[in-house]
Amino acid sequence: MGCEERPVLDVFHQQIVSLKGLSELADIRAWTINSLMELFQLGSQQTQVQRAIDRALDYIREHYYRSDLSLNSVAEAVNLSPSYLGAQFKRHTGSTYISFLTTLRIEEAKRLLRSTDLSINYIAEKVGYPNVTNFYRHFQRLAGMTPAAYRKRETRPTGRKTDGMAEAAGLGKKG
């Protein structure tokens, strides 16, 4: 059961417990209406929180490269307090803000290492690490190897990939 369902079930359970003392039809009707309104309000609050988290995720994805991107700046951008955003972010994503941001930055660095010849220092800066030592430390922790080792493992020599096959088929020789 997900975290989102727990508050709804708690409210529902509390309402059922309070039903035991009701005997008149009017009381049961009022209880039912009240319970439905509370559940609707709780669901509406959760939807608003999810929308705020979605806005925060979008903001982070659009600005991950800024070295000054912080929980405070994201919270300000989505009009939430930093402590509330941090707690709700963890609850809805299963990850802390800093862990999410670090993973996003390292995944983008991996993409750049695989697809470009940019220097590692430049890539570090481009993904939000002005201090290359921090970049190396985070990269090593998440990827299990240095950026240079990752690039070497993930990239293949450029050149015509069919040369060996063409030569083996006798297409590469003239004569």
Tab-separated table of C-alpha atoms in Angstrom:
chain	number	residue	atom	x	y	z
A	1	MET	CA	0.000	0.000	0.000
A	2	GLY	CA	1.412	3.379	-1.014
A	3	CYS	CA	1.982	6.325	1.289
A	4	GLU	CA	-0.772	8.279	-0.427
A	5	GLU	CA	-3.510	5.818	0.615
A	6	ARG	CA	-2.594	5.763	4.311
A	7	PRO	CA	-4.167	9.117	5.372
A	8	VAL	CA	-7.381	8.299	3.491
A	9	LEU	CA	-7.613	4.919	5.209
A	10	ASP	CA	-6.901	6.498	8.596
A	11	VAL	CA	-9.729	9.014	8.141
A	12	PHE	CA	-12.056	6.293	6.881
A	13	HIS	CA	-11.203	4.072	9.866
A	14	GLN	CA	-11.830	6.928	12.319
A	15	GLN	CA	-15.184	7.602	10.710
A	16	ILE	CA	-16.232	3.936	10.887
A	17	VAL	CA	-15.285	3.780	14.571
A	18	SER	CA	-17.471	6.839	15.226
A	19	LEU	CA	-20.390	5.163	13.414
A	20	LYS	CA	-20.923	2.690	16.279
A	21	GLY	CA	-22.722	5.282	18.397
A	22	LEU	CA	-25.165	6.320	15.668
A	23	SER	CA	-28.649	4.866	15.737
A	24	GLU	CA	-30.941	7.250	13.892
A	25	LEU	CA	-31.165	7.376	10.112
A	26	ALA	CA	-30.576	11.142	10.141
A	27	ASP	CA	-27.363	10.626	12.142
A	28	ILE	CA	-26.137	7.986	9.688
A	29	ARG	CA	-26.967	10.254	6.744
A	30	ALA	CA	-25.117	13.199	8.320
A	31	TRP	CA	-22.163	10.935	9.162
A	32	THR	CA	-22.012	9.666	5.568
A	33	ILE	CA	-22.068	13.174	4.108
A	34	ASN	CA	-19.444	14.385	6.584
A	35	SER	CA	-17.209	11.367	5.888
A	36	LEU	CA	-17.420	11.830	2.137
A	37	MET	CA	-16.625	15.533	2.456
A	38	GLU	CA	-13.570	14.800	4.627
A	39	LEU	CA	-12.333	12.153	2.196
A	40	PHE	CA	-12.880	14.487	-0.749
A	41	GLN	CA	-11.029	17.298	1.025
A	42	LEU	CA	-8.148	14.980	1.916
A	43	GLY	CA	-7.973	13.736	-1.688
A	44	SER	CA	-8.016	17.314	-2.942
A	45	GLN	CA	-5.161	18.260	-0.604
A	46	GLN	CA	-3.132	15.272	-1.790
A	47	THR	CA	-3.770	16.236	-5.418
A	48	GLN	CA	-2.559	19.776	-4.704
A	49	VAL	CA	0.573	18.422	-3.039
A	50	GLN	CA	1.214	16.073	-5.988
A	51	ARG	CA	0.851	18.990	-8.411
A	52	ALA	CA	3.353	21.002	-6.355
A	53	ILE	CA	5.788	18.064	-6.378
A	54	ASP	CA	5.328	17.707	-10.153
A	55	ARG	CA	6.100	21.423	-10.564
A	56	ALA	CA	9.179	21.005	-8.371
A	57	LEU	CA	10.366	18.018	-10.438
A	58	ASP	CA	9.877	19.989	-13.655
A	59	TYR	CA	11.786	22.934	-12.193
A	60	ILE	CA	14.670	20.703	-11.097
A	61	ARG	CA	14.859	19.022	-14.511
A	62	GLU	CA	14.936	22.423	-16.213
A	63	HIS	CA	17.578	23.941	-13.891
A	64	TYR	CA	19.718	20.988	-12.701
A	65	TYR	CA	22.803	22.517	-14.356
A	66	ARG	CA	22.769	25.542	-12.031
A	67	SER	CA	25.370	25.026	-9.332
A	68	ASP	CA	23.331	27.222	-6.971
A	69	LEU	CA	20.147	25.144	-7.325
A	70	SER	CA	18.993	24.406	-3.801
A	71	LEU	CA	15.943	23.090	-2.012
A	72	ASN	CA	15.263	26.701	-0.974
A	73	SER	CA	15.297	27.973	-4.561
A	74	VAL	CA	13.043	25.137	-5.768
A	75	ALA	CA	10.658	25.710	-2.842
A	76	GLU	CA	10.511	29.407	-3.673
A	77	ALA	CA	9.789	28.607	-7.337
A	78	VAL	CA	6.810	26.396	-6.414
A	79	ASN	CA	5.586	28.521	-3.475
A	80	LEU	CA	6.175	26.011	-0.686
A	81	SER	CA	8.315	26.169	2.421
A	82	PRO	CA	11.629	24.317	2.058
A	83	SER	CA	10.919	21.979	4.979
A	84	TYR	CA	7.456	21.086	3.665
A	85	LEU	CA	8.778	20.560	0.133
A	86	GLY	CA	11.613	18.374	1.427
A	87	ALA	CA	9.250	16.159	3.412
A	88	GLN	CA	6.660	15.895	0.633
A	89	PHE	CA	9.349	15.365	-2.018
A	90	LYS	CA	10.687	12.358	-0.102
A	91	ARG	CA	7.179	11.044	0.516
A	92	HIS	CA	6.093	11.291	-3.130
A	93	THR	CA	9.324	10.346	-4.931
A	94	GLY	CA	10.947	8.015	-2.414
A	95	SER	CA	14.124	10.071	-2.729
A	96	THR	CA	15.504	13.103	-0.963
A	97	TYR	CA	15.858	16.308	-2.946
A	98	ILE	CA	19.658	16.156	-2.951
A	99	SER	CA	19.730	12.482	-3.934
A	100	PHE	CA	17.336	13.143	-6.826
A	101	LEU	CA	19.358	16.145	-8.020
A	102	THR	CA	22.669	14.286	-7.749
A	103	THR	CA	21.323	11.299	-9.692
A	104	LEU	CA	19.891	13.574	-12.380
A	105	ARG	CA	23.209	15.405	-12.753
A	106	ILE	CA	25.255	12.202	-12.922
A	107	GLU	CA	22.881	10.624	-15.466
A	108	GLU	CA	23.247	13.696	-17.677
A	109	ALA	CA	27.026	13.544	-17.249
A	110	LYS	CA	26.962	9.892	-18.333
A	111	ARG	CA	24.990	10.832	-21.432
A	112	LEU	CA	27.509	13.548	-22.292
A	113	LEU	CA	30.461	11.238	-21.654
A	114	ARG	CA	28.979	8.655	-24.024
A	115	SER	CA	27.914	11.030	-26.772
A	116	THR	CA	30.486	13.848	-26.837
A	117	ASP	CA	34.209	14.469	-26.675
A	118	LEU	CA	33.777	17.312	-24.177
A	119	SER	CA	36.358	17.394	-21.405
A	120	ILE	CA	35.384	15.892	-18.076
A	121	ASN	CA	35.961	19.250	-16.356
A	122	TYR	CA	33.628	20.957	-18.829
A	123	ILE	CA	30.969	18.258	-18.379
A	124	ALA	CA	31.234	18.600	-14.596
A	125	GLU	CA	30.577	22.322	-14.857
A	126	LYS	CA	27.834	21.830	-17.449
A	127	VAL	CA	25.851	19.539	-15.116
A	128	GLY	CA	26.155	21.792	-12.063
A	129	TYR	CA	29.494	20.921	-10.458
A	130	PRO	CA	31.883	23.886	-10.427
A	131	ASN	CA	34.155	21.790	-8.183
A	132	VAL	CA	35.410	18.854	-10.254
A	133	THR	CA	36.474	16.968	-7.108
A	134	ASN	CA	32.857	16.830	-5.931
A	135	PHE	CA	31.815	15.709	-9.397
A	136	TYR	CA	34.346	12.857	-9.365
A	137	ARG	CA	33.266	11.802	-5.864
A	138	HIS	CA	29.550	11.746	-6.754
A	139	PHE	CA	30.181	10.086	-10.113
A	140	GLN	CA	32.338	7.376	-8.542
A	141	ARG	CA	29.722	6.715	-5.852
A	142	LEU	CA	26.803	6.418	-8.307
A	143	ALA	CA	28.503	4.878	-11.349
A	144	GLY	CA	31.050	2.750	-9.518
A	145	MET	CA	33.924	4.125	-11.599
A	146	THR	CA	35.571	7.379	-12.580
A	147	PRO	CA	34.153	9.476	-15.423
A	148	ALA	CA	37.200	8.624	-17.574
A	149	ALA	CA	36.741	4.888	-17.001
A	150	TYR	CA	33.034	5.217	-17.763
A	151	ARG	CA	33.748	7.054	-21.017
A	152	LYS	CA	36.320	4.475	-22.046
A	153	ARG	CA	33.969	1.589	-21.302
A	154	GLU	CA	30.914	3.152	-22.959
A	155	THR	CA	32.396	4.616	-26.131
A	156	ARG	CA	33.687	2.680	-29.057
A	157	PRO	CA	36.206	3.796	-31.615
A	158	THR	CA	34.678	5.845	-34.368
A	159	GLY	CA	35.225	4.643	-37.871
A	160	ARG	CA	33.342	2.680	-40.413
A	161	LYS	CA	31.697	-0.164	-38.593
A	162	THR	CA	31.293	-2.219	-41.786
A	163	ASP	CA	34.987	-2.263	-42.748
A	164	GLY	CA	35.658	-5.631	-41.151
A	165	MET	CA	32.491	-7.180	-42.527
A	166	ALA	CA	33.057	-5.793	-46.022
A	167	GLU	CA	36.618	-7.028	-46.017
A	168	ALA	CA	35.535	-10.455	-44.808
A	169	ALA	CA	33.013	-10.652	-47.644
A	170	GLY	CA	35.689	-9.705	-50.151
A	171	LEU	CA	34.069	-6.360	-50.906
A	172	GLY	CA	36.934	-4.281	-49.596
A	173	LYS	CA	39.543	-5.588	-52.030
A	174	LYS	CA	39.943	-4.541	-55.621
A	175	GLY	CA	41.506	-6.716	-58.019
